[in-house]
Short mmCIF file of C-alpha atoms in Angstrom, two decimals:
data_model
loop_
_atom_site.label_atom_id
_atom_site.label_comp_id
_atom_site.label_asym_id
_atom_site.label_seq_id
_atom_site.Cartn_x
_atom_site.Cartn_y
_atom_site.Cartn_z
CA MET Z 1 19.48 1.72 -7.23
CA GLY Z 2 21.75 0.22 -4.57
CA PHE Z 3 21.57 -3.01 -2.59
CA LEU Z 4 19.82 -1.48 0.40
CA SER Z 5 18.26 1.53 -1.34
CA ASN Z 6 15.48 1.44 -3.92
CA LYS Z 7 15.95 5.07 -4.91
CA ILE Z 8 15.90 5.71 -8.66
CA SER Z 9 15.99 8.69 -11.00
CA ARG Z 10 12.99 9.77 -13.04
CA ASP Z 11 14.72 8.55 -16.18
CA GLU Z 12 14.73 5.01 -14.79
CA VAL Z 13 11.02 4.68 -13.99
CA LYS Z 14 9.05 2.48 -16.42
CA PRO Z 15 5.32 2.02 -17.08
CA GLY Z 16 3.99 -0.66 -14.77
CA ASP Z 17 6.48 0.10 -11.99
CA HIS Z 18 5.30 0.10 -8.39
CA ILE Z 19 6.78 3.30 -6.99
CA TYR Z 20 6.71 5.03 -3.63
CA SER Z 21 7.93 8.14 -1.85
CA TRP Z 22 8.57 8.63 1.86
CA ARG Z 23 6.41 11.05 3.82
CA GLN Z 24 6.59 12.83 7.18
CA ALA Z 25 10.35 12.37 7.75
CA TYR Z 26 10.27 8.69 6.75
CA VAL Z 27 7.38 7.80 9.06
CA TYR Z 28 5.63 6.01 6.18
CA ALA Z 29 5.65 5.82 2.38
CA HIS Z 30 2.93 6.56 -0.16
CA HIS Z 31 2.66 3.99 -2.97
CA GLY Z 32 1.29 4.01 -6.52
CA ILE Z 33 1.59 2.54 -10.01
CA TYR Z 34 3.38 4.49 -12.73
CA VAL Z 35 1.19 4.07 -15.82
CA GLY Z 36 3.31 6.09 -18.24
CA GLU Z 37 3.30 9.60 -19.72
CA GLY Z 38 4.18 11.10 -16.35
CA GLN Z 39 1.05 9.77 -14.60
CA VAL Z 40 0.68 7.74 -11.38
CA ASN Z 41 -2.46 5.92 -10.20
CA HIS Z 42 -2.65 5.71 -6.42
CA PHE Z 43 -5.18 5.01 -3.65
CA THR Z 44 -6.08 7.67 -1.05
CA ARG Z 45 -8.34 7.86 1.99
CA GLY Z 46 -10.46 10.79 0.89
CA ASP Z 47 -10.77 14.53 1.49
CA GLY Z 48 -7.40 14.93 -0.17
CA GLN Z 49 -5.66 12.76 2.44
CA GLU Z 50 -3.22 10.13 1.21
CA THR Z 51 -3.49 8.00 4.36
CA GLY Z 52 -5.02 7.98 7.80
CA THR Z 53 -6.97 6.05 10.41
CA GLY Z 54 -9.98 8.30 10.80
CA THR Z 55 -8.97 8.93 14.43
CA PHE Z 56 -7.03 11.54 16.42
CA LEU Z 57 -3.84 9.78 15.30
CA ASP Z 58 -4.28 11.40 11.89
CA LYS Z 59 -3.00 14.65 13.38
CA LEU Z 60 0.34 12.90 13.79
CA ILE Z 61 0.62 10.64 10.73
CA VAL Z 62 -1.77 11.87 8.07
CA SER Z 63 -0.46 13.27 4.82
CA SER Z 64 -2.58 15.29 2.46
CA ALA Z 65 -2.45 15.62 -1.28
CA PRO Z 66 -0.14 18.43 -2.45
CA ASN Z 67 -1.68 21.82 -1.90
CA HIS Z 68 -0.83 24.34 -4.62
CA GLY Z 69 -2.73 27.16 -2.95
CA ASP Z 70 -4.96 29.18 -5.26
CA THR Z 71 -3.17 27.82 -8.34
CA PRO Z 72 -3.95 24.13 -8.93
CA CYS Z 73 -1.40 21.90 -10.62
CA PRO Z 74 -1.62 22.56 -14.39
CA ASN Z 75 -1.47 18.81 -15.06
CA CYS Z 76 -3.69 17.40 -12.30
CA GLY Z 77 -6.03 20.23 -11.34
CA ASP Z 78 -7.27 20.56 -7.75
CA LYS Z 79 -6.96 17.21 -5.92
CA THR Z 80 -7.26 18.56 -2.38
CA LYS Z 81 -10.71 16.94 -1.95
CA SER Z 82 -10.11 13.81 -3.99
CA GLY Z 83 -10.37 10.30 -2.58
CA GLY Z 84 -10.25 6.69 -3.71
CA VAL Z 85 -8.10 5.77 -6.69
CA VAL Z 86 -6.81 8.96 -8.30
CA SER Z 87 -4.42 9.83 -11.11
CA SER Z 88 -1.70 12.41 -10.49
CA CYS Z 89 1.36 13.66 -12.28
CA LEU Z 90 4.66 12.38 -10.95
CA ASP Z 91 5.46 15.74 -9.33
CA CYS Z 92 2.23 15.75 -7.32
CA PHE Z 93 2.66 12.11 -6.33
CA LEU Z 94 6.18 12.70 -5.04
CA ALA Z 95 5.14 15.88 -3.22
CA GLY Z 96 8.75 17.05 -3.12
CA GLY Z 97 10.10 13.67 -2.00
CA ASP Z 98 12.49 11.27 -3.70
CA LEU Z 99 11.42 8.49 -6.08
CA TYR Z 100 11.78 4.84 -5.08
CA VAL Z 101 10.82 1.62 -6.88
CA PHE Z 102 9.29 -1.32 -5.00
CA GLN Z 103 11.17 -4.56 -5.72
CA TYR Z 104 9.56 -7.90 -6.59
CA SER Z 105 10.93 -11.47 -6.63
CA VAL Z 106 13.65 -10.72 -4.09
CA SER Z 107 15.26 -13.56 -2.15
CA PRO Z 108 14.33 -14.12 1.53
CA ALA Z 109 17.86 -13.00 2.46
CA ILE Z 110 17.47 -9.64 0.69
CA PHE Z 111 13.94 -9.26 2.05
CA LEU Z 112 15.20 -9.62 5.63
CA ALA Z 113 18.27 -7.47 4.94
CA LYS Z 114 15.87 -4.55 4.47
CA PRO Z 115 14.48 -4.15 7.98
CA ARG Z 116 11.89 -1.58 6.95
CA GLY Z 117 8.72 -3.07 5.48
CA GLY Z 118 7.00 -1.69 2.40
CA THR Z 119 10.03 -1.68 0.09
CA CYS Z 120 10.13 -5.16 -1.47
CA THR Z 121 8.47 -8.58 -1.60
CA ILE Z 122 9.36 -12.18 -2.33
CA GLY Z 123 6.29 -12.33 -4.56
CA ALA Z 124 6.55 -12.05 -8.34
CA SER Z 125 5.12 -9.27 -10.50
CA ASP Z 126 2.90 -9.80 -13.51
CA PRO Z 127 3.83 -8.27 -16.90
CA PRO Z 128 3.59 -4.45 -17.13
CA GLU Z 129 0.58 -4.50 -19.47
CA GLU Z 130 -1.46 -6.49 -16.91
CA VAL Z 131 -0.34 -4.16 -14.11
CA ILE Z 132 -1.37 -1.06 -16.04
CA HIS Z 133 -4.71 -2.64 -17.02
CA ARG Z 134 -5.55 -3.27 -13.35
CA ALA Z 135 -4.43 0.20 -12.28
CA ASN Z 136 -6.52 1.93 -14.96
CA PHE Z 137 -9.54 -0.33 -14.40
CA LEU Z 138 -9.49 0.48 -10.68
CA LEU Z 139 -9.06 4.17 -11.48
CA ARG Z 140 -12.43 4.01 -13.22
CA ASN Z 141 -14.17 1.64 -10.79
CA GLY Z 142 -12.55 2.12 -7.38
CA PHE Z 143 -10.73 -0.13 -4.92
CA GLY Z 144 -13.20 -0.28 -2.07
CA VAL Z 145 -13.02 1.55 1.25
CA TYR Z 146 -9.64 2.76 2.49
CA ASN Z 147 -8.33 1.10 5.65
CA VAL Z 148 -4.83 1.81 6.94
CA PHE Z 149 -4.29 -1.85 7.96
CA LYS Z 150 -6.42 -3.85 5.50
CA ASN Z 151 -6.73 -1.80 2.31
CA ASN Z 152 -4.23 1.01 1.84
CA CYS Z 153 -2.13 2.54 -0.93
CA GLU Z 154 0.49 -0.23 -0.75
CA ASP Z 155 -2.24 -2.89 -0.88
CA PHE Z 156 -3.57 -1.23 -4.04
CA ALA Z 157 -0.16 -1.18 -5.72
CA ILE Z 158 0.66 -4.78 -4.74
CA TYR Z 159 -2.68 -5.99 -6.07
CA CYS Z 160 -2.09 -4.16 -9.36
CA LYS Z 161 1.34 -5.81 -9.65
CA THR Z 162 0.33 -9.35 -8.65
CA GLY Z 163 -3.45 -9.73 -8.87
CA LEU Z 164 -3.30 -11.41 -5.45
CA LEU Z 165 -5.86 -10.87 -2.70
CA VAL Z 166 -5.61 -11.96 0.91
CA ALA Z 167 -8.50 -13.92 2.43
CA ASN Z 168 -10.37 -12.63 5.49
CA THR Z 169 -7.60 -11.40 7.81
CA ASP Z 170 -6.88 -8.38 9.97
CA VAL Z 171 -3.90 -7.29 7.87
CA GLY Z 172 -3.81 -6.94 4.08
CA ARG Z 173 -0.89 -7.19 1.68
CA SER Z 174 0.92 -4.06 2.91
CA GLY Z 175 4.49 -4.58 4.10
CA GLN Z 176 4.25 -1.40 6.16
CA ALA Z 177 1.22 -2.71 8.07
CA ALA Z 178 2.89 -6.10 8.51
CA THR Z 179 5.96 -4.38 9.96
CA MET Z 180 3.84 -2.51 12.47
CA VAL Z 181 2.09 -5.72 13.53
CA ALA Z 182 5.39 -7.63 13.79
CA ALA Z 183 6.93 -4.89 15.92
CA ALA Z 184 3.87 -4.75 18.18
CA SER Z 185 3.99 -8.54 18.60
CA VAL Z 186 7.58 -8.33 19.80
CA VAL Z 187 6.78 -5.61 22.33
CA LEU Z 188 3.67 -7.34 23.68
CA SER Z 189 4.95 -10.91 23.64
CA SER Z 190 4.94 -12.20 27.21
CA PRO Z 191 7.64 -14.90 26.79
CA LEU Z 192 10.25 -12.21 26.05
CA ARG Z 193 9.75 -10.74 29.49
CA PHE Z 194 11.33 -13.82 31.03
CA VAL Z 195 14.37 -14.11 28.75
CA ALA Z 196 17.54 -13.66 30.80
CA GLY Z 197 19.87 -10.87 29.75
CA PHE Z 198 19.54 -7.94 27.41
CA GLY Z 199 21.51 -9.69 24.64
CA SER Z 200 19.20 -12.70 24.64
CA LEU Z 201 16.20 -10.42 24.70
CA ALA Z 202 17.49 -8.50 21.67
CA VAL Z 203 18.22 -11.68 19.71
CA ALA Z 204 14.85 -13.20 20.51
CA GLY Z 205 13.05 -9.97 19.64
CA CYS Z 206 14.89 -9.59 16.35
CA GLY Z 207 14.08 -13.19 15.44
CA MET Z 208 10.38 -12.75 16.17
CA TYR Z 209 10.31 -9.51 14.18
CA CYS Z 210 11.96 -11.11 11.14
CA VAL Z 211 9.72 -14.17 11.23
CA GLY Z 212 6.64 -11.98 11.60
CA ARG Z 213 7.57 -9.93 8.54
CA LEU Z 214 8.51 -12.98 6.47
CA VAL Z 215 5.34 -14.99 7.05
CA SER Z 216 3.20 -11.90 6.33
CA ASP Z 217 4.80 -11.22 2.95
CA ILE Z 218 2.52 -11.66 -0.07
CA GLY Z 219 5.02 -14.10 -1.58
CA MET Z 220 4.97 -16.38 1.48
CA ARG Z 221 1.34 -16.35 2.58
CA TRP Z 222 -0.91 -19.36 2.04
CA ASP Z 223 -4.17 -17.38 2.26
CA VAL Z 224 -3.87 -15.53 -1.07
CA SER Z 225 -5.55 -16.14 -4.40
CA LYS Z 226 -5.38 -14.67 -7.90
CA VAL Z 227 -8.47 -12.57 -8.59
CA PRO Z 228 -9.16 -10.89 -11.95
CA VAL Z 229 -9.74 -7.17 -11.54
CA GLU Z 230 -13.16 -7.37 -13.21
CA ARG Z 231 -14.30 -9.96 -10.67
CA LEU Z 232 -12.84 -7.93 -7.81
CA VAL Z 233 -14.87 -4.87 -8.78
CA ALA Z 234 -18.03 -6.97 -9.32
CA ASP Z 235 -17.62 -8.53 -5.86
CA MET Z 236 -17.13 -5.09 -4.28
CA ASP Z 237 -20.28 -3.84 -6.00
CA ASP Z 238 -22.22 -6.85 -4.71
CA MET Z 239 -20.98 -6.25 -1.16
CA ALA Z 240 -21.89 -2.57 -1.37
CA GLY Z 241 -25.36 -3.53 -2.55
CA MET Z 242 -25.81 -5.94 0.34
CA GLU Z 243 -24.78 -3.25 2.84
CA THR Z 244 -27.23 -0.68 1.49
CA LYS Z 245 -30.18 -3.09 1.17
CA PRO Z 246 -30.86 -3.38 4.95
CA GLU Z 247 -30.94 0.42 5.20
CA GLU Z 248 -33.51 0.58 2.40
CA ASP Z 249 -35.58 -2.15 4.07
CA ASP Z 250 -35.56 -0.21 7.34
CA LYS Z 251 -36.89 2.88 5.58
CA THR Z 252 -39.76 0.98 3.94
CA SER Z 253 -40.78 -0.96 7.07
#
C-alpha cells in the first residue's frame, strides 16, 4: 500500500478490515467489512443492486451484484436478487476489481492529500473483534433502508468500524457522498462567480472543496455519537413499527 494508493493484495487483508473496490471505471467504490474466512459483509440497495438512487440515474451509475449466469457462485449462491446487508465471498465482492483497504486515523494533511473521498478518515477504528461483531449483528438484523446519500455501503462499513452515527442531517458518514456535496457547493457557490481571474477562482474553489470534505469527515464532525449496535437495531425496529402503525389504523377506521 503506497502513500496515495490504498491498494493491497489478498494476503494483506485482515479480519475487521474496511475494504472497497472501484466500480464503473472508478465512478464510485463499493465498501464492506472483511469478517474472515474469505467472507465480506456489505450493504446493498436491493434487487441485486449494490448502489443506486431509485431514479433514472441508476442507468448510469448503478452496479449490480455479480451475475454468474445459470451457474451461481459455489460459495455464495445466487445473490442477484439480494438486498440489505449480505455476505459474499471476496471474489464476488470484488467483482473482478482490485482490493483496497480504507484507512483510519490519518492526519488532516494525508486526508486532504487524497482528493477523492471514500478512501480514508481522520476518525479512529475500534478493535477488530468489535468491528466484526457489528458487521455480523447487522447481517442478521439489517441496517435500515438504503439511501445513496444518507445510508449507503460506505456508511455501513464506517459504522461497523467506529460505532458512530450522525444526527439528523442530509448527508451520512460516507466520504463519497461528502465529496459530491462539497463539489456541488463549489460549483453552485455564488461568491465564486465574482472572483477576479481564473487562478483566483481555482484557488478559492479548491479551498472550499477541501474545507467541505474536512468538516464532513466522521473524525471531525460534532454531530456524531457512539451507538451500540443492539440499540441501533432496536431503534430501527421502533421506527419501522411507528411507520406501519398509521397504515394499520387507516385500514381499521
